[in-house]
Short mmCIF file of C-alpha atoms (C1' of nucleotides) in Angstrom, two decimals:
data_model
loop_
_atom_site.label_atom_id
_atom_site.label_comp_id
_atom_site.label_asym_id
_atom_site.label_seq_id
_atom_site.Cartn_x
_atom_site.Cartn_y
_atom_site.Cartn_z
CA UNK A 1275 28.08 3.83 -26.88
CA UNK A 1276 30.79 1.37 -27.61
CA UNK A 1277 28.74 -1.79 -28.20
CA UNK A 1278 28.13 -4.47 -29.11
CA UNK A 1279 27.74 -6.18 -25.79
CA UNK A 1280 27.89 -9.91 -25.51
CA UNK A 1281 26.53 -12.09 -22.74
CA UNK A 1282 26.43 -15.78 -22.14
CA UNK A 1283 22.73 -15.79 -21.33
CA UNK A 1284 19.98 -13.71 -22.88
CA UNK A 1285 18.97 -10.58 -21.03
CA UNK A 1286 15.80 -8.54 -21.20
CA UNK A 1287 15.88 -4.81 -21.68
CA UNK A 1288 15.04 -2.74 -18.65
CA UNK A 1289 13.17 0.53 -18.83
CA UNK A 1290 11.66 2.94 -16.36
CA UNK A 1291 8.36 4.76 -16.74
CA UNK A 1292 7.08 7.66 -14.74
CA UNK A 1293 3.44 8.69 -14.58
CA UNK A 1294 3.39 12.31 -13.51
CA UNK A 1295 0.28 13.76 -11.94
CA UNK A 1296 -0.56 17.37 -11.34
CA UNK A 1297 -3.62 19.21 -10.16
CA UNK A 1298 -4.67 22.35 -11.98
CA UNK A 1299 -7.31 23.45 -9.51
CA UNK A 1300 -10.02 21.69 -11.47
CA UNK A 1301 -8.89 18.22 -12.32
CA UNK A 1302 -6.00 15.84 -12.37
CA UNK A 1303 -3.75 15.92 -15.39
CA UNK A 1304 -1.06 13.56 -16.38
CA UNK A 1305 1.97 14.14 -18.53
CA UNK A 1306 2.26 12.23 -21.79
CA UNK A 1307 4.65 12.35 -24.67
CA UNK A 1308 3.92 11.67 -28.29
CA UNK A 1309 6.40 9.11 -29.52
CA UNK A 1310 8.61 10.09 -32.38
CA UNK A 1311 9.92 6.65 -33.26
CA UNK A 1312 8.66 3.16 -33.76
CA UNK A 1313 7.31 1.14 -32.17
CA UNK A 1314 4.14 3.12 -31.57
CA UNK A 1315 5.40 6.22 -33.37
CA UNK A 1316 2.72 8.88 -33.09
CA UNK A 1317 1.08 7.27 -30.08
CA UNK A 1318 0.86 8.84 -26.69
CA UNK A 1319 3.01 7.24 -24.04
CA UNK A 1320 4.12 7.66 -20.48
CA UNK A 1321 7.55 9.28 -20.25
CA UNK A 1322 10.28 6.75 -19.75
CA UNK A 1323 13.19 4.98 -21.33
CA UNK A 1324 16.13 2.71 -20.93
CA UNK A 1325 17.91 2.27 -17.66
CA UNK A 1326 21.59 3.03 -17.93
CA UNK A 1327 24.15 0.76 -16.36
CA UNK A 1328 25.49 3.10 -13.75
CA UNK A 1329 22.45 4.95 -12.48
CA UNK A 1330 19.90 3.96 -9.88
CA UNK A 1331 16.38 3.10 -10.93
CA UNK A 1332 14.88 6.27 -9.59
CA UNK A 1333 17.61 8.38 -11.11
CA UNK A 1334 16.82 6.85 -14.46
CA UNK A 1335 13.16 7.76 -14.10
CA UNK A 1336 14.03 11.34 -13.27
CA UNK A 1337 16.56 11.59 -16.07
CA UNK A 1338 14.13 10.30 -18.65
CA UNK A 1339 11.47 12.67 -17.43
CA UNK A 1340 13.85 15.54 -17.81
CA UNK A 1341 15.05 14.48 -21.24
CA UNK A 1342 11.64 13.81 -22.68
CA UNK A 1343 9.56 16.54 -21.12
CA UNK A 1344 11.91 19.09 -19.63
CA UNK A 1345 10.40 18.60 -16.19
CA UNK A 1346 12.70 18.79 -13.22
CA UNK A 1347 12.46 17.05 -9.89
CA UNK A 1348 8.88 16.19 -9.03
CA UNK A 1349 7.82 16.86 -5.45
CA UNK A 1350 7.29 13.16 -4.84
CA UNK A 1351 8.30 10.00 -6.65
CA UNK A 1352 7.36 6.46 -5.79
CA UNK A 1353 7.85 3.12 -7.46
CA UNK A 1354 4.59 1.31 -8.17
CA UNK A 1355 5.59 -1.95 -9.77
CA UNK A 1356 7.51 -3.84 -12.43
CA UNK A 1357 5.79 -4.79 -15.65
CA UNK A 1358 7.28 -7.52 -17.71
CA UNK A 1359 4.82 -9.62 -19.60
CA UNK A 1360 6.55 -11.24 -22.55
CA UNK A 1361 5.26 -9.46 -25.61
CA UNK A 1362 4.61 -6.10 -24.01
CA UNK A 1363 7.27 -4.61 -26.24
CA UNK A 1364 7.54 -5.70 -29.88
CA UNK A 1365 11.29 -5.03 -29.84
CA UNK A 1366 11.87 -7.89 -27.46
CA UNK A 1367 11.53 -8.83 -23.87
CA UNK A 1368 11.39 -5.71 -21.78
CA UNK A 1369 10.93 -5.14 -18.09
CA UNK A 1370 9.59 -1.77 -17.15
CA UNK A 1371 9.77 -0.39 -13.66
CA UNK A 1372 6.86 1.97 -13.23
CA UNK A 1373 6.76 5.02 -11.00
CA UNK A 1374 4.38 7.77 -10.12
CA UNK A 1375 5.45 11.32 -9.58
CA UNK A 1376 3.66 14.42 -8.46
CA UNK A 1377 4.46 17.97 -9.43
CA UNK A 1378 2.88 21.10 -8.07
CA UNK A 1379 0.66 22.55 -10.75
CA UNK A 1380 0.84 22.22 -14.51
CA UNK A 1381 4.27 23.36 -15.43
CA UNK A 1382 3.92 25.18 -18.73
CA UNK A 1383 7.54 24.71 -19.61
CA UNK A 1384 7.12 21.12 -20.70
CA UNK A 1385 8.51 20.48 -24.14
CA UNK A 1386 9.24 17.46 -26.21
CA UNK A 1387 12.76 16.14 -26.40
CA UNK A 1388 14.62 13.03 -27.40
CA UNK A 1389 12.18 10.40 -28.50
CA UNK A 1390 9.29 12.72 -27.65
CA UNK A 1391 7.79 14.72 -30.45
CA UNK A 1392 6.03 16.74 -27.82
CA UNK A 1393 4.81 16.55 -24.25
CA UNK A 1394 1.41 17.59 -22.92
CA UNK A 1395 -0.73 17.57 -19.88
CA UNK A 1396 -3.78 15.47 -20.69
CA UNK A 1397 -6.73 14.18 -18.75
CA UNK A 1398 -5.73 10.62 -18.01
CA UNK A 1399 -9.17 9.25 -18.74
CA UNK A 1400 -9.31 10.88 -22.16
CA UNK A 1401 -6.09 9.51 -23.57
CA UNK A 1402 -6.62 6.69 -26.03
CA UNK A 1403 -4.27 4.38 -27.82
CA UNK A 1404 -1.39 4.49 -25.41
CA UNK A 1405 1.80 2.72 -26.41
CA UNK A 1406 2.87 -0.66 -25.02
CA UNK A 1407 0.95 -1.66 -21.90
CA UNK A 1408 0.83 1.91 -20.71
CA UNK A 1409 -2.94 1.77 -20.27
CA UNK A 1410 -2.37 -0.81 -17.61
CA UNK A 1411 0.39 1.16 -15.94
CA UNK A 1412 -1.70 4.31 -16.05
CA UNK A 1413 -4.62 2.47 -14.50
CA UNK A 1414 -2.44 1.30 -11.67
CA UNK A 1415 -1.09 4.80 -11.18
CA UNK A 1416 -4.58 6.22 -11.01
CA UNK A 1417 -5.50 3.61 -8.49
CA UNK A 1418 -2.44 4.60 -6.51
CA UNK A 1419 -3.52 8.22 -6.66
CA UNK A 1420 -7.04 7.46 -5.55
CA UNK A 1421 -5.95 5.57 -2.48
CA UNK A 1422 -2.85 7.69 -1.96
CA UNK A 1423 -4.97 10.77 -1.52
CA UNK A 1424 -5.54 9.68 2.06
CA UNK A 1425 -1.85 10.28 2.67
CA UNK A 1426 -1.14 13.83 3.63
CA UNK A 1427 2.12 14.08 1.70
CA UNK A 1428 0.29 13.19 -1.48
CA UNK A 1429 -2.42 15.75 -0.92
CA UNK A 1430 0.08 18.44 -0.01
CA UNK A 1431 2.25 17.61 -2.99
CA UNK A 1432 -0.68 18.07 -5.34
CA UNK A 1433 -1.99 21.30 -3.87
CA UNK A 1434 -0.34 24.67 -4.37
CA UNK A 1435 1.86 25.77 -1.50
CA UNK A 1436 -0.97 27.96 -0.25
CA UNK A 1437 -4.45 26.67 -0.68
CA UNK A 1438 -8.06 27.26 0.23
CA UNK A 1439 -10.70 24.90 1.43
CA UNK A 1440 -12.16 25.05 -2.05
CA UNK A 1441 -8.95 23.70 -3.57
CA UNK A 1442 -9.08 20.72 -1.29
CA UNK A 1443 -12.68 19.98 -2.14
CA UNK A 1444 -11.92 20.21 -5.82
CA UNK A 1445 -8.96 17.89 -5.42
CA UNK A 1446 -10.93 15.22 -3.61
CA UNK A 1447 -13.57 15.44 -6.28
CA UNK A 1448 -10.97 15.25 -9.02
CA UNK A 1449 -9.41 12.00 -7.87
CA UNK A 1450 -12.81 10.42 -7.35
CA UNK A 1451 -12.52 10.01 -3.60
CA UNK A 1452 -16.04 9.79 -2.33
CA UNK A 1453 -17.54 11.91 0.39
CA UNK A 1454 -14.25 13.32 1.59
CA UNK A 1455 -15.19 16.45 3.40
CA UNK A 1456 -12.69 19.22 3.07
CA UNK A 1457 -13.89 20.94 6.24
CA UNK A 1458 -13.28 17.87 8.36
CA UNK A 1459 -9.94 17.17 6.73
CA UNK A 1460 -8.67 20.66 7.45
CA UNK A 1461 -10.01 20.66 10.97
CA UNK A 1462 -8.18 17.47 11.79
CA UNK A 1463 -4.85 18.42 10.14
CA UNK A 1464 -4.91 21.77 11.91
CA UNK A 1465 -5.27 19.90 15.18
CA UNK A 1466 -2.28 17.68 14.51
CA UNK A 1467 -0.36 20.58 12.93
CA UNK A 1468 0.16 18.97 9.56
CA UNK A 1469 -1.07 22.21 8.07
CA UNK A 1470 -1.56 25.67 9.47
CA UNK A 1471 -3.52 28.74 8.67
CA UNK A 1472 -1.48 31.52 7.11
CA UNK A 1473 -0.96 34.51 9.39
CA UNK A 1474 -3.32 37.29 8.56
CA UNK A 1475 -5.08 35.39 5.81
CA UNK A 1476 -8.00 33.53 7.29
CA UNK A 1477 -9.05 30.61 5.13
CA UNK A 1478 -5.63 30.24 3.54
CA UNK A 1479 -3.61 27.22 4.56
CA UNK A 1480 -0.14 25.86 4.03
CA UNK A 1481 1.41 22.49 4.71
CA UNK A 1482 4.24 21.94 7.15
CA UNK A 1483 7.21 19.89 6.02
CA UNK B 78 21.51 -22.48 -23.70
CA UNK B 79 22.75 -21.48 -27.10
CA UNK B 80 24.54 -18.21 -26.22
CA UNK B 81 26.39 -16.00 -26.58
CA UNK B 82 23.87 -13.23 -26.96
CA UNK B 83 24.86 -9.94 -28.46
CA UNK B 84 23.14 -6.61 -28.07
CA UNK B 85 23.84 -3.15 -29.30
CA UNK B 86 23.45 -1.59 -25.87
CA UNK B 87 24.42 -3.01 -22.51
CA UNK B 88 21.70 -4.71 -20.53
CA UNK B 89 21.44 -5.46 -16.85
CA UNK B 90 20.60 -8.90 -15.58
CA UNK B 91 17.12 -9.35 -14.20
CA UNK B 92 16.33 -11.62 -11.30
CA UNK B 93 13.34 -12.32 -9.14
CA UNK B 94 13.36 -12.91 -5.40
CA UNK B 95 10.60 -14.28 -3.25
CA UNK B 96 10.43 -13.89 0.50
CA UNK B 97 8.18 -16.64 1.77
CA UNK B 98 6.49 -16.27 5.12
CA UNK B 99 4.75 -18.93 7.14
CA UNK B 100 3.29 -19.07 10.59
CA UNK B 101 4.00 -22.09 12.75
CA UNK B 102 1.55 -21.28 15.51
CA UNK B 103 4.22 -19.50 17.51
CA UNK B 104 6.13 -17.19 15.27
CA UNK B 105 6.74 -16.11 11.73
CA UNK B 106 9.32 -18.02 9.80
CA UNK B 107 10.83 -17.23 6.48
CA UNK B 108 12.37 -19.54 3.95
CA UNK B 109 16.05 -19.12 3.15
CA UNK B 110 18.48 -21.06 1.07
CA UNK B 111 22.16 -21.50 1.65
CA UNK B 112 23.95 -20.53 -1.53
CA UNK B 113 26.10 -23.18 -3.12
CA UNK B 114 27.98 -20.93 -5.51
CA UNK B 115 29.74 -17.64 -5.56
CA UNK B 116 29.09 -14.86 -5.06
CA UNK B 117 28.15 -15.28 -1.44
CA UNK B 118 28.66 -19.04 -1.45
CA UNK B 119 27.70 -20.37 1.97
CA UNK B 120 25.60 -17.35 2.83
CA UNK B 121 21.92 -17.42 3.46
CA UNK B 122 19.80 -15.84 0.77
CA UNK B 123 16.24 -15.31 -0.26
CA UNK B 124 15.15 -17.81 -2.91
CA UNK B 125 15.31 -16.36 -6.38
CA UNK B 126 17.14 -16.38 -9.64
CA UNK B 127 17.28 -15.26 -13.21
CA UNK B 128 14.22 -14.35 -15.15
CA UNK B 129 13.89 -16.37 -18.32
CA UNK B 130 12.97 -14.72 -21.56
CA UNK B 131 9.60 -16.30 -22.11
CA UNK B 132 8.05 -16.39 -18.67
CA UNK B 133 6.18 -13.75 -16.73
CA UNK B 134 7.79 -12.16 -13.71
CA UNK B 135 5.57 -13.93 -11.23
CA UNK B 136 6.02 -17.25 -13.00
CA UNK B 137 9.75 -16.83 -12.64
CA UNK B 138 9.43 -16.23 -8.92
CA UNK B 139 7.35 -19.37 -8.50
CA UNK B 140 9.65 -21.43 -10.67
CA UNK B 141 12.72 -20.39 -8.74
CA UNK B 142 11.01 -21.10 -5.49
CA UNK B 143 10.15 -24.57 -6.69
CA UNK B 144 13.61 -25.25 -8.05
CA UNK B 145 15.49 -24.01 -5.04
CA UNK B 146 13.28 -25.14 -2.20
CA UNK B 147 10.80 -27.65 -3.58
CA UNK B 148 7.92 -25.48 -2.44
CA UNK B 149 4.85 -25.37 -4.65
CA UNK B 150 2.35 -22.59 -5.18
CA UNK B 151 2.15 -20.30 -2.16
CA UNK B 152 -1.32 -19.25 -1.08
CA UNK B 153 -0.56 -15.64 -1.92
CA UNK B 154 2.14 -13.89 -3.91
CA UNK B 155 2.63 -10.18 -4.32
CA UNK B 156 5.30 -8.02 -5.86
CA UNK B 157 6.86 -5.58 -3.42
CA UNK B 158 9.39 -3.66 -5.45
CA UNK B 159 12.33 -3.60 -7.79
CA UNK B 160 15.84 -3.32 -6.40
CA UNK B 161 18.56 -2.18 -8.68
CA UNK B 162 21.28 -0.18 -7.05
CA UNK B 163 24.44 -0.40 -9.09
CA UNK B 164 26.79 -2.61 -7.14
CA UNK B 165 24.19 -4.73 -5.41
CA UNK B 166 25.54 -7.74 -7.30
CA UNK B 167 29.29 -8.16 -7.79
CA UNK B 168 28.70 -10.01 -11.05
CA UNK B 169 27.40 -6.90 -12.70
CA UNK B 170 24.39 -4.68 -12.85
CA UNK B 171 21.39 -6.63 -11.71
CA UNK B 172 17.79 -5.64 -11.22
CA UNK B 173 15.87 -7.80 -8.83
CA UNK B 174 12.13 -7.82 -8.65
CA UNK B 175 11.18 -8.74 -5.12
CA UNK B 176 8.05 -10.55 -4.04
CA UNK B 177 6.48 -11.82 -0.88
CA UNK B 178 4.66 -15.10 -0.66
CA UNK B 179 2.71 -16.78 2.06
CA UNK B 180 2.32 -20.49 2.60
CA UNK B 181 0.11 -22.17 5.13
CA UNK B 182 2.30 -23.64 7.80
CA UNK B 183 5.91 -24.75 7.67
CA UNK B 184 6.06 -27.26 4.88
CA UNK B 185 8.54 -29.89 5.98
CA UNK B 186 9.22 -31.03 2.49
CA UNK B 187 11.50 -28.13 1.67
CA UNK B 188 14.81 -29.28 0.30
CA UNK B 189 17.73 -27.62 -1.36
CA UNK B 190 18.08 -27.75 -5.11
CA UNK B 191 19.93 -26.03 -7.91
CA UNK B 192 22.07 -23.29 -6.51
CA UNK B 193 20.72 -24.03 -3.02
CA UNK B 194 22.78 -26.24 -0.79
CA UNK B 195 19.78 -26.47 1.46
CA UNK B 196 16.63 -24.63 2.38
CA UNK B 197 15.33 -23.91 5.86
CA UNK B 198 12.67 -22.07 7.74
CA UNK B 199 14.43 -19.50 9.87
CA UNK B 200 13.34 -16.69 12.11
CA UNK B 201 13.78 -13.66 9.90
CA UNK B 202 15.25 -11.54 12.68
CA UNK B 203 17.87 -14.13 13.50
CA UNK B 204 19.39 -14.53 10.07
CA UNK B 205 22.69 -12.77 9.68
CA UNK B 206 24.96 -12.18 6.74
CA UNK B 207 22.42 -12.40 3.98
CA UNK B 208 23.67 -12.31 0.42
CA UNK B 209 23.45 -9.24 -1.82
CA UNK B 210 21.04 -6.62 -0.52
CA UNK B 211 18.72 -9.27 0.81
CA UNK B 212 18.70 -7.70 4.26
CA UNK B 213 17.05 -4.71 2.71
CA UNK B 214 14.56 -6.77 0.77
CA UNK B 215 13.77 -8.83 3.83
CA UNK B 216 13.21 -5.70 5.85
CA UNK B 217 10.78 -4.41 3.28
CA UNK B 218 9.00 -7.76 3.22
CA UNK B 219 8.66 -7.73 7.00
CA UNK B 220 7.30 -4.24 6.82
CA UNK B 221 4.81 -5.45 4.22
CA UNK B 222 3.81 -8.28 6.51
CA UNK B 223 3.36 -6.02 9.49
CA UNK B 224 1.06 -3.67 7.70
CA UNK B 225 -0.44 -6.39 5.52
CA UNK B 226 -1.71 -8.18 8.57
CA UNK B 227 -4.61 -5.76 8.56
CA UNK B 228 -5.75 -7.31 5.30
CA UNK B 229 -7.95 -10.30 5.84
CA UNK B 230 -6.51 -12.33 2.95
CA UNK B 231 -3.07 -12.06 4.49
CA UNK B 232 -4.23 -13.16 7.90
CA UNK B 233 -6.25 -16.03 6.48
CA UNK B 234 -3.38 -17.11 4.27
CA UNK B 235 -1.08 -17.35 7.27
CA UNK B 236 -3.45 -19.19 9.56
CA UNK B 237 -4.31 -22.86 9.20
CA UNK B 238 -7.58 -23.55 7.42
CA UNK B 239 -9.24 -24.04 10.77
CA UNK B 240 -8.10 -21.87 13.61
CA UNK B 241 -8.83 -20.83 17.14
CA UNK B 242 -8.87 -17.45 18.74
CA UNK B 243 -5.54 -18.32 20.28
CA UNK B 244 -3.95 -18.81 16.88
CA UNK B 245 -5.02 -15.36 15.87
CA UNK B 246 -3.65 -13.81 19.01
CA UNK B 247 -0.35 -15.58 18.53
CA UNK B 248 -0.20 -14.41 14.94
CA UNK B 249 -0.75 -10.78 15.78
CA UNK B 250 1.89 -11.03 18.43
CA UNK B 251 4.28 -12.74 16.03
CA UNK B 252 4.20 -10.00 13.43
CA UNK B 253 4.55 -7.29 16.03
CA UNK B 254 1.19 -5.67 15.43
CA UNK B 255 0.41 -3.76 18.55
CA UNK B 256 -2.78 -4.04 20.55
CA UNK B 257 -4.60 -6.11 17.94
CA UNK B 258 -7.30 -7.89 19.86
CA UNK B 259 -8.20 -11.26 18.52
CA UNK B 260 -11.63 -11.20 20.15
CA UNK B 261 -12.60 -7.97 18.42
CA UNK B 262 -11.15 -9.12 15.12
CA UNK B 263 -13.16 -12.32 15.12
CA UNK B 264 -16.33 -10.59 16.23
CA UNK B 265 -16.11 -8.14 13.39
CA UNK B 266 -15.26 -10.71 10.67
CA UNK B 267 -18.07 -12.97 11.83
CA UNK B 268 -20.46 -10.09 11.39
CA UNK B 269 -19.33 -9.38 7.86
CA UNK B 270 -19.03 -13.11 7.12
CA UNK B 271 -15.37 -13.09 6.20
CA UNK B 272 -15.00 -16.03 8.54
CA UNK B 273 -17.48 -18.36 10.16
CA UNK B 274 -17.60 -20.65 13.12
CA UNK B 275 -17.30 -24.33 12.22
CA UNK B 276 -20.51 -26.30 12.72
CA UNK B 277 -20.50 -28.23 15.92
CA UNK B 278 -17.11 -26.93 17.03
CA UNK B 279 -17.57 -23.79 19.04
CA UNK B 280 -14.46 -21.65 19.08
CA UNK B 281 -13.16 -23.07 15.80
CA UNK B 282 -13.26 -20.76 12.80
CA UNK B 283 -12.57 -20.96 9.12
CA UNK B 284 -12.18 -18.32 6.44
CA UNK B 285 -14.54 -17.93 3.49
CA UNK B 286 -13.00 -17.60 0.07
"C1'" DA C 102 2.88 -18.37 45.87
"C1'" DC C 103 4.63 -14.90 42.87
"C1'" DA C 104 5.75 -12.53 38.68
"C1'" DA C 105 5.00 -12.19 33.95
"C1'" DA C 106 2.06 -12.74 30.17
"C1'" DA C 107 -2.36 -13.09 28.04
"C1'" DG C 108 -7.23 -12.14 28.06
"C1'" DT C 109 -11.28 -9.07 28.84
"C1'" DG C 110 -14.51 -4.84 30.01
"C1'" DT C 111 -14.90 -0.20 29.47
"C1'" DT C 112 -14.13 4.27 27.91
"C1'" DT C 113 -12.52 7.76 24.78
"C1'" DA C 114 -11.40 9.79 20.52
"C1'" DG C 115 -11.46 9.88 15.64
"C1'" DG C 116 -12.95 8.93 11.20
"C1'" DT C 117 -16.79 7.43 7.79
"C1'" DT C 118 -21.29 7.31 6.28
"C1'" DA C 119 -25.75 8.79 5.75
"C1'" DC C 120 -29.24 12.09 5.89
"C1'" DA C 121 -31.42 16.46 6.13
"C1'" DC C 122 -31.10 21.06 5.15
"C1'" DC C 123 -29.35 25.52 3.27
"C1'" DC C 124 -27.50 28.38 -0.19
"C1'" DA C 125 -26.04 29.75 -4.70
"C1'" DT C 126 -26.26 29.20 -9.47
"C1'" DG C 127 -28.29 28.85 -13.90
"C1'" DA C 128 -31.93 27.25 -17.13
"C1'" DT D 1272 -39.36 29.36 -10.04
"C1'" DC D 1273 -37.46 25.11 -9.95
"C1'" DA D 1274 -33.73 21.85 -10.31
"C1'" DT D 1275 -29.01 21.08 -9.28
"C1'" DG D 1276 -24.72 20.86 -7.03
"C1'" DG D 1277 -21.98 22.00 -3.42
"C1'" DG D 1278 -21.49 23.27 1.47
"C1'" DT D 1279 -22.66 22.29 6.34
"C1'" DG D 1280 -24.74 20.49 10.84
"C1'" DT D 1281 -26.13 16.27 13.14
"C1'" DA D 1282 -26.40 11.62 14.42
"C1'" DA D 1283 -25.20 6.57 14.01
"C1'" DC D 1284 -21.72 3.49 13.52
"C1'" DC D 1285 -17.15 1.39 13.63
"C1'" DT D 1286 -12.44 1.10 14.80
"C1'" DA D 1287 -8.31 1.98 17.29
"C1'" DA D 1288 -6.10 3.09 21.51
"C1'" DA D 1289 -5.66 3.39 26.37
"C1'" DC D 1290 -6.46 1.70 30.84
"C1'" DA D 1291 -7.57 -1.07 34.60
"C1'" DC D 1292 -8.49 -5.43 36.16
"C1'" DT D 1293 -8.68 -10.51 36.04
"C1'" DT D 1294 -7.09 -14.98 34.72
"C1'" DT D 1295 -3.63 -18.04 33.49
"C1'" DT D 1296 0.94 -19.90 33.23
"C1'" DG D 1297 5.49 -21.14 34.50
"C1'" DT D 1298 8.96 -21.45 37.99
#
DNA sequence: ACAAAAGTGTTTAGGTTACACCCATGA
DNA sequence: TCATGGGTGTAACCTAAACACTTTTGT
């Protein structure tokens, strides 16, 4: 960096955050880092960091994810909103552009990096004392997940490439979608060819992309 | 302003934009300003401007709307996304947080102000040569409107306080929602008491809030 | 009077909910 | 054995879409 940088009018900082969800066959997990530095050193936080001047917003989210957790290219990434209440960051006015991402299964190769002392897959509802307003962002992301589970891409991004009816049932249960019947879901997607049964393996399905 | 302001790392500018929709009984109109200053002086643009350091994002959107068009407090405001491609603003890296707003009817008291030479209600599909990436933002806002019209709050925010079946039909037609039948819509909302028929005026309805 | 546009009835298909019942599991 | 939780069949309900037909409107 070659700073300092001088502007005529004050500018907020801009960060990106990325809530990553994965399904382990039992429940939904989310990826958190433990912050190495102040503010909130030692607290859990959603992966994220400063936007650089020459990269797109989504690229920044992916870069930060990679730097802080080692995770590469989620199956699906979507922006869910900008958070910018004055005071959300003690270092000064900060706007954070929040995203959700989905990866297929709990990648075991996550590791801390950069500002992250370590990175772990935690149950989103168990994590306490999140940094900044990350509780709020997480809540919104969970809401997104709960309603997003009606979208086939979201479901298929969460499930393993090959899955059983039981996996689907477990997934619906895990996100708290009520009375979603796996049998009906499969029946209907088979009809419209969103998924198909794997040749020679009755009861095993795969999504079509 | 007391600038200059100096930071260790470069920071983008942050703006807010607000696409305002209104329904005039015939079609959807959207509020645009004609820019007074460069860049894009003389071009139409979505109302918006710089976020100040001590106001919330939504407050900034409302303030800019007021300053540039004279319009006060839309019935409904919602954030629709952050736009931040490098190069979207020739003045330098700028992140814009886009919103949609709905007002009830075409307020005739709109006037230009600030950076706005004037403000007018235009048909969104007719406007050409929008500033910045406002075409893209407008397109997303229209998309939001088209799908949002299934949400009762959105419909009721667009319609006058008292409305007829014909108004509803015209509205559905205006946003391009296909095969939405006003008779069925009303029937169903009456049942669940989202709207009610006005006493003594058969065929006149009003929303319940 | 005619053509185009809007309104209306009917039917079909699909999804959602609720309920009843079965089966497996584990205390 | 009993209680529990999940799976599964059935029926009621609602909504969306398609279609045909009528009514209205403008020229």
